[in-house]
């Protein structure tokens, strides 16, 4: 796909494949690239989760068709047996087959902190945040003013905060500034101010550190605040500003020094860029708080491309965007019920069919945790991996879904079962700028 020039409030910009603004980090999820990954929890915490005692149980099997080429998948349901959850997942014995054995573990209340620190910045946020990319979206990608509107976004804002989620992620390019304006208006309307994260867009004419400071001041004006919690570089500079990334990192440090933000981070940074940014900011006495990258059960590249390891070693929080893979992991879509617009390409019938074994297991694990939805299982999985997820929310219902994803944790065995099944499914596609 190519970059298509369009006009925005910020001047010339681009759509990525004609789908989303300014080289959007969200794109088609149906690419058949397989990721062989190591557990992210190991990369972030340095500790491998220990497996609990395993005991096989025999139950009636349900036959599920996986793809047109691959059949014969059997999956035994999770069941509550005297307070214990038993998961039995079996995949076909083939050259590429993978078996998840039966596991049993007691369901115990999890100890989940009310807040977590972003890196070593001292900034405390809720364990789960929400993304406001869709708020006031004017790119046509999310269907703003068709399936939802401003009042829905306001309801999502209120519901988010009422359920203990205090971290909201936006960016100057979301809605071409309208997402930030909405967030500012919602804060004034309700009198409640969450921890705000927003992002600097490294547009071609922005070439120096001053442009970062100026960009944040523009965001502060739209938000109607004097300081944000977290300010990030949205993606690495490329082409005309490929040599400006060091200047951008310096600009982030200046934003902290000038009191415009409490902490700074980056987004879509590869391994070497994380290490370099950490060192440059350290020279300025500023920690790199976070690296926001795509991460989900359908896109586990951070586990194997060095990004998770670099975050661990630098003390940087890995913030997971698109933890629901733009809706594929919600379980609400089918061949007869697909989203319209630009997102439709990620929901082709073959793709929906090949992820069904994973969704089926997620539903069973959700049942073992009191009726948690696939969305909540998907988000909780990223938490169990040591990441901080920021699912997008457009409505109050989606905000409630996000709120129900934390305050509890899956067992290590359940996470391992999800790992094994997801590893058998072709990976979603990564953003091109992850490699810039």
CSV table of C-alpha atoms in Angstrom, one decimal:
chain,number,residue,atom,x,y,z
A,1,UNK,CA,0.0,0.0,0.0
A,2,UNK,CA,1.1,3.5,-0.6
A,3,UNK,CA,0.9,6.9,1.1
A,4,UNK,CA,-1.8,9.1,-0.4
A,5,UNK,CA,-1.6,12.9,0.2
A,6,UNK,CA,-4.6,14.5,1.9
A,7,UNK,CA,-5.3,17.9,3.5
A,8,UNK,CA,-5.6,18.2,7.3
A,9,UNK,CA,-5.6,21.0,9.9
A,10,UNK,CA,-1.9,20.4,10.2
A,11,UNK,CA,-1.1,20.8,6.5
A,12,UNK,CA,-0.4,18.0,4.0
A,13,UNK,CA,-0.5,14.5,5.4
A,14,UNK,CA,-1.1,11.0,4.2
A,15,UNK,CA,-3.5,8.1,4.5
A,16,UNK,CA,-2.0,4.7,4.7
A,17,UNK,CA,-3.5,2.6,2.0
A,18,UNK,CA,-6.3,5.2,1.8
A,19,UNK,CA,-7.7,3.8,5.1
A,20,UNK,CA,-6.6,6.0,8.0
A,21,UNK,CA,-4.8,9.3,8.6
A,22,UNK,CA,-1.1,10.1,8.7
A,23,UNK,CA,0.4,6.7,8.1
A,24,UNK,CA,-2.0,5.1,10.6
A,25,UNK,CA,-0.7,2.4,12.8
A,26,UNK,CA,-3.7,0.3,12.2
A,27,UNK,CA,-4.1,-1.7,9.0
A,28,UNK,CA,-5.2,-5.0,7.5
A,29,UNK,CA,-5.0,-8.0,9.9
A,30,UNK,CA,-5.3,-10.8,7.4
A,31,UNK,CA,-1.6,-11.2,6.3
A,32,UNK,CA,-0.4,-14.8,6.6
A,33,UNK,CA,2.9,-14.0,8.3
A,34,UNK,CA,3.5,-16.5,11.2
A,35,UNK,CA,5.3,-15.2,14.3
A,36,UNK,CA,7.3,-17.7,16.3
A,37,UNK,CA,7.4,-16.0,19.7
A,38,UNK,CA,8.7,-16.4,23.2
A,39,UNK,CA,6.6,-15.4,26.2
A,40,UNK,CA,6.5,-11.7,26.6
A,41,UNK,CA,6.2,-12.1,30.4
A,42,UNK,CA,9.7,-13.7,30.3
A,43,UNK,CA,11.0,-10.8,28.3
A,44,UNK,CA,9.5,-8.1,30.5
A,45,UNK,CA,9.9,-9.7,33.9
A,46,UNK,CA,12.8,-12.0,33.2
A,47,UNK,CA,10.9,-14.8,34.9
A,48,UNK,CA,9.3,-17.8,33.2
A,49,UNK,CA,5.9,-18.7,34.5
A,50,UNK,CA,6.0,-22.0,36.3
A,51,UNK,CA,3.5,-24.6,35.1
A,52,UNK,CA,1.1,-26.1,37.6
A,53,UNK,CA,0.3,-29.8,38.0
A,54,UNK,CA,-1.4,-31.2,35.0
A,55,UNK,CA,-4.1,-33.8,35.0
A,56,UNK,CA,-5.9,-35.1,31.9
A,57,UNK,CA,-9.7,-35.3,32.0
A,58,UNK,CA,-11.9,-36.9,29.5
A,59,UNK,CA,-14.9,-35.1,28.2
A,60,UNK,CA,-17.0,-35.2,25.1
A,61,UNK,CA,-15.3,-33.3,22.2
A,62,UNK,CA,-16.7,-30.7,19.9
A,63,UNK,CA,-15.7,-30.7,16.3
A,64,UNK,CA,-14.8,-27.4,14.8
A,65,UNK,CA,-13.8,-26.6,11.3
A,66,UNK,CA,-10.7,-24.5,11.3
A,67,UNK,CA,-9.8,-23.7,7.7
A,68,UNK,CA,-10.6,-25.2,4.3
A,69,UNK,CA,-7.2,-26.9,4.3
A,70,UNK,CA,-7.1,-28.0,7.9
A,71,UNK,CA,-9.7,-29.9,9.8
A,72,UNK,CA,-10.0,-32.2,12.8
A,73,UNK,CA,-9.6,-29.8,15.6
A,74,UNK,CA,-10.9,-30.9,18.9
A,75,UNK,CA,-11.3,-28.7,21.9
A,76,UNK,CA,-12.5,-29.8,25.3
A,77,UNK,CA,-14.4,-27.2,27.2
A,78,UNK,CA,-13.3,-25.4,30.3
A,79,UNK,CA,-15.4,-26.5,33.3
A,80,UNK,CA,-15.6,-25.5,36.9
A,81,UNK,CA,-15.0,-28.6,39.0
A,82,UNK,CA,-15.4,-27.9,42.7
A,83,UNK,CA,-13.7,-24.5,42.4
A,84,UNK,CA,-11.1,-25.6,39.9
A,85,UNK,CA,-10.9,-24.8,36.2
A,86,UNK,CA,-10.0,-27.6,33.9
A,87,UNK,CA,-8.9,-26.6,30.4
A,88,UNK,CA,-8.3,-29.2,27.7
A,89,UNK,CA,-7.3,-28.1,24.3
A,90,UNK,CA,-6.2,-30.4,21.5
A,91,UNK,CA,-5.0,-29.4,18.1
A,92,UNK,CA,-4.5,-31.9,15.2
A,93,UNK,CA,-1.3,-34.0,15.0
A,94,UNK,CA,0.2,-32.7,11.8
A,95,UNK,CA,3.6,-31.4,10.6
A,96,UNK,CA,2.7,-28.0,12.0
A,97,UNK,CA,0.4,-29.2,14.7
A,98,UNK,CA,0.6,-28.1,18.3
A,99,UNK,CA,-1.0,-29.6,21.4
A,100,UNK,CA,-2.1,-27.8,24.5
A,101,UNK,CA,-2.5,-30.3,27.3
A,102,UNK,CA,-5.2,-30.4,30.0
A,103,UNK,CA,-4.5,-28.0,32.8
A,104,UNK,CA,-6.0,-27.6,36.2
A,105,UNK,CA,-5.7,-24.6,38.6
A,106,UNK,CA,-7.6,-23.1,41.4
A,107,UNK,CA,-9.4,-19.9,40.7
A,108,UNK,CA,-8.1,-17.4,43.3
A,109,UNK,CA,-8.7,-13.7,43.6
A,110,UNK,CA,-5.8,-12.0,41.8
A,111,UNK,CA,-3.8,-9.2,43.4
A,112,UNK,CA,-4.0,-6.4,40.8
A,113,UNK,CA,-2.7,-3.0,41.7
A,114,UNK,CA,-5.0,0.0,41.4
A,115,UNK,CA,-2.2,1.9,39.6
A,116,UNK,CA,1.1,1.0,38.0
A,117,UNK,CA,4.1,3.2,37.3
A,118,UNK,CA,5.0,4.0,33.7
A,119,UNK,CA,8.6,2.9,33.4
A,120,UNK,CA,10.6,4.7,36.0
A,121,UNK,CA,8.9,8.0,35.5
A,122,UNK,CA,7.0,8.1,38.7
A,123,UNK,CA,3.7,8.6,36.7
A,124,UNK,CA,1.0,6.3,38.1
A,125,UNK,CA,-1.8,5.1,35.8
A,126,UNK,CA,-4.5,2.5,35.9
A,127,UNK,CA,-3.4,-1.0,34.8
A,128,UNK,CA,-5.5,-0.7,31.7
A,129,UNK,CA,-6.0,2.5,29.7
A,130,UNK,CA,-8.3,3.3,26.8
A,131,UNK,CA,-7.6,4.7,23.3
A,132,UNK,CA,-9.5,7.6,21.8
A,133,UNK,CA,-8.4,7.2,18.2
A,134,UNK,CA,-12.1,6.9,17.1
A,135,UNK,CA,-13.3,10.0,19.0
A,136,UNK,CA,-14.3,12.5,16.4
A,137,UNK,CA,-12.6,10.5,13.7
A,138,UNK,CA,-12.7,12.4,10.4
A,139,UNK,CA,-10.8,9.9,8.3
A,140,UNK,CA,-13.8,7.7,7.7
A,141,UNK,CA,-12.1,4.7,9.2
A,142,UNK,CA,-14.2,4.2,12.3
A,143,UNK,CA,-17.5,5.4,11.0
A,144,UNK,CA,-17.9,8.5,13.2
A,145,UNK,CA,-21.3,10.1,12.8
A,146,UNK,CA,-22.6,6.9,11.2
A,147,UNK,CA,-22.6,4.2,13.9
A,148,UNK,CA,-21.7,6.5,16.8
A,149,UNK,CA,-21.3,10.2,17.6
A,150,UNK,CA,-20.0,12.7,20.0
A,151,UNK,CA,-22.5,11.8,22.7
A,152,UNK,CA,-21.4,8.2,22.5
A,153,UNK,CA,-17.8,9.3,23.0
A,154,UNK,CA,-18.8,11.4,26.0
A,155,UNK,CA,-20.7,8.4,27.5
A,156,UNK,CA,-17.6,6.3,27.0
A,157,UNK,CA,-15.5,8.9,28.8
A,158,UNK,CA,-17.8,9.0,31.8
A,159,UNK,CA,-18.1,5.2,31.9
A,160,UNK,CA,-14.3,4.8,31.6
A,161,UNK,CA,-13.6,7.0,34.6
A,162,UNK,CA,-16.5,5.6,36.7
A,163,UNK,CA,-15.0,2.1,36.5
A,164,UNK,CA,-11.5,3.1,37.6
A,165,UNK,CA,-9.7,3.5,34.3
A,166,UNK,CA,-7.8,6.8,34.6
A,167,UNK,CA,-5.5,6.6,31.6
A,168,UNK,CA,-6.7,7.9,28.2
A,169,UNK,CA,-4.6,7.8,25.1
A,170,UNK,CA,-5.1,10.3,22.2
A,171,UNK,CA,-2.9,12.0,19.6
A,172,UNK,CA,-2.9,15.2,17.6
A,173,UNK,CA,-3.6,13.3,14.4
A,174,UNK,CA,-6.7,11.5,15.7
A,175,UNK,CA,-9.7,13.2,14.1
A,176,UNK,CA,-7.1,15.7,12.9
A,177,UNK,CA,-7.2,17.3,16.3
A,178,UNK,CA,-10.8,16.6,17.2
A,179,UNK,CA,-10.1,13.7,19.5
A,180,UNK,CA,-8.0,16.0,21.7
A,181,UNK,CA,-10.7,18.7,21.5
A,182,UNK,CA,-13.4,16.3,22.5
A,183,UNK,CA,-11.3,15.0,25.5
A,184,UNK,CA,-10.7,18.6,26.6
A,185,UNK,CA,-14.4,19.4,26.4
A,186,UNK,CA,-15.4,16.2,28.2
A,187,UNK,CA,-13.0,17.1,31.1
A,188,UNK,CA,-14.5,20.6,31.4
A,189,UNK,CA,-18.1,19.2,31.2
A,190,UNK,CA,-17.5,16.6,33.9
A,191,UNK,CA,-14.9,18.3,36.0
A,192,UNK,CA,-12.8,15.2,35.9
A,193,UNK,CA,-9.2,15.0,34.6
A,194,UNK,CA,-7.7,11.6,33.8
A,195,UNK,CA,-4.1,11.0,33.1
A,196,UNK,CA,-3.8,12.1,29.5
A,197,UNK,CA,-1.4,10.6,27.0
A,198,UNK,CA,-1.0,12.3,23.6
A,199,UNK,CA,1.4,12.1,20.7
A,200,UNK,CA,3.6,14.2,18.4
A,201,UNK,CA,3.3,13.5,14.7
A,202,UNK,CA,6.8,13.7,13.0
A,203,UNK,CA,5.5,15.3,9.8
A,204,UNK,CA,7.9,16.0,7.0
A,205,UNK,CA,8.3,19.7,7.8
A,206,UNK,CA,9.0,19.1,11.5
A,207,UNK,CA,12.7,18.7,11.6
A,208,UNK,CA,14.0,19.8,15.0
A,209,UNK,CA,13.5,19.6,18.7
A,210,UNK,CA,11.6,22.8,18.9
A,211,UNK,CA,8.9,21.3,16.7
A,212,UNK,CA,8.2,18.7,19.4
A,213,UNK,CA,7.7,21.4,22.0
A,214,UNK,CA,5.6,23.4,19.7
A,215,UNK,CA,3.5,20.3,18.9
A,216,UNK,CA,2.8,19.7,22.5
A,217,UNK,CA,1.8,23.3,23.1
A,218,UNK,CA,-0.7,22.8,20.3
A,219,UNK,CA,-2.1,19.7,21.9
A,220,UNK,CA,-2.3,21.4,25.3
A,221,UNK,CA,-4.3,24.2,23.7
A,222,UNK,CA,-6.8,21.8,22.2
A,223,UNK,CA,-7.0,19.8,25.4
A,224,UNK,CA,-7.4,23.0,27.5
A,225,UNK,CA,-4.7,22.0,30.0
A,226,UNK,CA,-1.3,23.2,31.0
A,227,UNK,CA,0.3,19.8,31.3
A,228,UNK,CA,-0.3,16.2,30.2
A,229,UNK,CA,0.7,13.0,31.9
A,230,UNK,CA,2.6,11.4,28.9
A,231,UNK,CA,3.8,12.8,25.6
A,232,UNK,CA,5.1,10.5,22.9
A,233,UNK,CA,6.6,10.5,19.5
A,234,UNK,CA,3.9,8.7,17.4
A,235,UNK,CA,6.2,7.0,14.9
A,236,UNK,CA,9.8,7.3,13.8
A,237,UNK,CA,10.7,10.0,11.3
A,238,UNK,CA,11.3,8.8,7.7
A,239,UNK,CA,12.1,10.1,4.3
A,240,UNK,CA,12.5,13.8,4.6
A,241,UNK,CA,12.9,13.7,8.4
A,242,UNK,CA,14.6,10.4,8.7
A,243,UNK,CA,17.6,12.1,10.3
A,244,UNK,CA,15.5,14.0,12.8
A,245,UNK,CA,14.7,11.3,15.3
A,246,UNK,CA,17.6,12.2,17.7
A,247,UNK,CA,16.2,15.8,17.6
A,248,UNK,CA,12.7,14.5,18.4
A,249,UNK,CA,14.0,12.6,21.4
A,250,UNK,CA,15.8,15.7,22.6
A,251,UNK,CA,12.5,17.6,22.1
A,252,UNK,CA,10.7,15.1,24.3
A,253,UNK,CA,13.3,15.8,27.1
A,254,UNK,CA,12.7,19.5,26.7
A,255,UNK,CA,9.0,19.0,27.2
A,256,UNK,CA,9.7,17.5,30.6
A,257,UNK,CA,12.2,20.1,31.5
A,258,UNK,CA,9.7,22.9,30.7
A,259,UNK,CA,6.9,21.2,32.7
A,260,UNK,CA,4.7,20.6,29.8
A,261,UNK,CA,4.4,16.9,30.5
A,262,UNK,CA,5.1,14.6,33.5
A,263,UNK,CA,6.6,11.8,31.4
A,264,UNK,CA,7.7,11.0,27.8
A,265,UNK,CA,7.6,7.9,25.6
A,266,UNK,CA,7.8,6.7,22.1
A,267,UNK,CA,5.6,4.6,19.8
A,268,UNK,CA,6.3,2.1,17.2
A,269,UNK,CA,10.0,2.1,18.1
A,270,UNK,CA,12.1,-0.9,17.2
A,271,UNK,CA,14.7,-2.4,19.5
A,272,UNK,CA,17.8,-0.3,18.6
A,273,UNK,CA,15.7,2.9,18.7
A,274,UNK,CA,14.5,2.1,22.2
A,275,UNK,CA,18.0,1.7,23.5
A,276,UNK,CA,19.3,4.9,21.8
A,277,UNK,CA,16.3,7.0,23.0
A,278,UNK,CA,16.8,5.7,26.5
A,279,UNK,CA,20.4,6.7,26.5
A,280,UNK,CA,19.8,10.1,25.0
A,281,UNK,CA,17.0,11.0,27.5
A,282,UNK,CA,19.1,9.7,30.4
A,283,UNK,CA,21.8,12.3,29.5
A,284,UNK,CA,19.0,14.8,30.0
A,285,UNK,CA,18.0,13.3,33.3
A,286,UNK,CA,14.7,12.0,31.9
A,287,UNK,CA,13.6,8.4,31.8
A,288,UNK,CA,11.9,6.8,28.8
A,289,UNK,CA,8.5,5.9,30.3
A,290,UNK,CA,6.9,3.8,27.6
A,291,UNK,CA,7.0,2.4,24.1
A,292,UNK,CA,3.6,2.0,22.6
A,293,UNK,CA,3.4,-0.9,20.0
A,294,UNK,CA,0.9,-3.2,18.5
A,295,UNK,CA,0.5,-6.3,20.6
A,296,UNK,CA,-2.2,-8.9,20.9
A,297,UNK,CA,-3.0,-12.6,20.7
A,298,UNK,CA,-3.0,-12.2,16.9
A,299,UNK,CA,0.2,-10.0,16.7
A,300,UNK,CA,3.0,-11.2,19.0
A,301,UNK,CA,6.0,-9.8,17.2
A,302,UNK,CA,7.3,-7.8,20.2
A,303,UNK,CA,8.1,-11.1,21.9
A,304,UNK,CA,10.5,-12.1,19.2
A,305,UNK,CA,11.8,-8.9,17.5
A,306,UNK,CA,13.7,-7.6,20.6
A,307,UNK,CA,11.3,-4.9,21.5
A,308,UNK,CA,10.0,-6.5,24.7
A,309,UNK,CA,13.6,-7.3,25.8
A,310,UNK,CA,14.8,-3.8,25.1
A,311,UNK,CA,11.8,-2.4,27.1
A,312,UNK,CA,12.6,-4.7,30.0
A,313,UNK,CA,16.3,-3.8,30.0
A,314,UNK,CA,15.6,-0.1,29.8
A,315,UNK,CA,12.9,-0.1,32.5
A,316,UNK,CA,10.3,1.1,29.9
A,317,UNK,CA,6.7,0.0,30.0
A,318,UNK,CA,5.4,-1.7,26.9
A,319,UNK,CA,2.0,-0.2,26.2
A,320,UNK,CA,-0.1,-2.5,23.9
A,321,UNK,CA,-2.3,-0.8,21.3
A,322,UNK,CA,-4.8,-2.8,19.3
A,323,UNK,CA,-5.0,-5.6,22.0
A,324,UNK,CA,-8.3,-6.6,20.3
A,325,UNK,CA,-6.8,-6.6,16.8
A,326,UNK,CA,-9.3,-3.9,15.7
A,327,UNK,CA,-12.2,-6.1,16.8
A,328,UNK,CA,-11.2,-9.5,15.5
A,329,UNK,CA,-10.7,-10.8,19.1
A,330,UNK,CA,-14.1,-9.5,20.3
A,331,UNK,CA,-15.9,-12.6,18.9
A,332,UNK,CA,-18.8,-10.5,17.7
A,333,UNK,CA,-18.1,-10.7,14.0
A,334,UNK,CA,-18.8,-13.5,11.5
A,335,UNK,CA,-18.9,-14.0,7.8
A,336,UNK,CA,-22.5,-12.7,7.9
A,337,UNK,CA,-21.7,-9.9,10.3
A,338,UNK,CA,-18.7,-7.9,9.2
A,339,UNK,CA,-17.8,-4.3,9.9
A,340,UNK,CA,-18.2,-1.9,6.9
A,341,UNK,CA,-15.8,0.6,5.5
A,342,UNK,CA,-12.0,0.4,5.4
A,343,UNK,CA,-11.9,-2.2,8.2
A,344,UNK,CA,-13.8,-4.8,6.2
A,345,UNK,CA,-10.6,-6.1,4.6
A,346,UNK,CA,-9.4,-7.4,7.9
A,347,UNK,CA,-12.6,-9.5,8.4
A,348,UNK,CA,-12.6,-11.7,5.4
A,349,UNK,CA,-14.4,-15.0,5.8
A,350,UNK,CA,-11.2,-17.1,5.7
A,351,UNK,CA,-9.7,-14.9,8.4
A,352,UNK,CA,-12.7,-15.2,10.6
A,353,UNK,CA,-12.7,-19.0,10.1
A,354,UNK,CA,-9.0,-19.4,11.0
A,355,UNK,CA,-9.3,-17.5,14.3
A,356,UNK,CA,-12.4,-19.5,15.5
A,357,UNK,CA,-10.4,-22.1,17.5
A,358,UNK,CA,-8.8,-19.3,19.5
A,359,UNK,CA,-12.1,-17.5,20.1
A,360,UNK,CA,-13.7,-20.8,21.2
A,361,UNK,CA,-11.0,-21.3,23.8
A,362,UNK,CA,-11.3,-17.7,24.9
A,363,UNK,CA,-15.0,-18.1,25.4
A,364,UNK,CA,-14.4,-21.2,27.6
A,365,UNK,CA,-11.8,-19.5,29.7
A,366,UNK,CA,-14.2,-16.6,30.1
A,367,UNK,CA,-16.8,-18.9,31.4
A,368,UNK,CA,-14.4,-20.2,34.0
A,369,UNK,CA,-13.9,-16.6,35.2
A,370,UNK,CA,-17.6,-15.8,35.7
A,371,UNK,CA,-18.6,-15.1,32.2
A,372,UNK,CA,-15.8,-12.8,30.9
A,373,UNK,CA,-16.1,-12.0,27.2
A,374,UNK,CA,-13.5,-12.7,24.5
A,375,UNK,CA,-12.6,-9.0,24.6
A,376,UNK,CA,-11.9,-9.2,28.3
A,377,UNK,CA,-9.9,-12.4,27.9
A,378,UNK,CA,-7.8,-10.8,25.1
A,379,UNK,CA,-7.1,-7.7,27.2
A,380,UNK,CA,-6.3,-9.7,30.3
A,381,UNK,CA,-3.9,-11.8,28.3
A,382,UNK,CA,-1.8,-8.7,27.6
A,383,UNK,CA,-1.9,-7.8,31.3
A,384,UNK,CA,-0.7,-11.3,32.1
A,385,UNK,CA,2.2,-10.8,29.7
A,386,UNK,CA,3.3,-7.7,31.5
A,387,UNK,CA,2.0,-5.1,29.1
A,388,UNK,CA,-0.3,-2.2,29.7
A,389,UNK,CA,-3.2,-2.5,27.2
A,390,UNK,CA,-5.1,0.5,25.8
A,391,UNK,CA,-8.2,-0.9,23.9
A,392,UNK,CA,-10.1,1.6,21.9
A,393,UNK,CA,-13.5,2.6,23.2
A,394,UNK,CA,-16.2,4.5,21.3
A,395,UNK,CA,-19.2,3.8,23.5
A,396,UNK,CA,-20.2,3.3,27.1
A,397,UNK,CA,-20.7,-0.4,26.4
A,398,UNK,CA,-17.1,-0.8,25.1
A,399,UNK,CA,-15.8,1.2,28.2
A,400,UNK,CA,-17.6,-1.3,30.5
A,401,UNK,CA,-16.0,-4.2,28.6
A,402,UNK,CA,-12.6,-2.7,29.0
A,403,UNK,CA,-13.2,-2.1,32.8
A,404,UNK,CA,-14.1,-5.8,33.2
A,405,UNK,CA,-10.7,-6.9,31.8
A,406,UNK,CA,-8.7,-6.1,35.0
A,407,UNK,CA,-9.0,-6.7,38.7
A,408,UNK,CA,-8.5,-10.4,38.1
A,409,UNK,CA,-6.0,-12.6,36.2
A,410,UNK,CA,-6.0,-15.8,34.3
A,411,UNK,CA,-4.0,-18.7,35.5
A,412,UNK,CA,-0.5,-19.4,34.0
A,413,UNK,CA,-1.9,-22.5,32.5
A,414,UNK,CA,-4.8,-20.7,30.8
A,415,UNK,CA,-2.3,-18.1,29.4
A,416,UNK,CA,-0.1,-21.0,28.1
A,417,UNK,CA,-3.1,-22.6,26.4
A,418,UNK,CA,-3.9,-19.3,24.7
A,419,UNK,CA,-0.3,-19.0,23.6
A,420,UNK,CA,-0.2,-22.4,22.0
A,421,UNK,CA,-3.5,-21.9,20.1
A,422,UNK,CA,-2.6,-18.4,18.9
A,423,UNK,CA,0.8,-19.5,17.7
A,424,UNK,CA,-1.0,-21.8,15.2
A,425,UNK,CA,-2.8,-18.9,13.6
A,426,UNK,CA,-1.2,-16.7,10.9
A,427,UNK,CA,-0.2,-13.4,12.5
A,428,UNK,CA,-1.8,-10.1,11.8
A,429,UNK,CA,0.3,-7.6,9.9
A,430,UNK,CA,2.6,-5.1,11.6
A,431,UNK,CA,2.9,-1.4,10.9
A,432,UNK,CA,5.6,-0.7,8.3
A,433,UNK,CA,7.1,2.0,10.6
A,434,UNK,CA,7.9,-0.6,13.2
A,435,UNK,CA,11.0,-1.3,11.1
A,436,UNK,CA,11.9,2.2,10.2
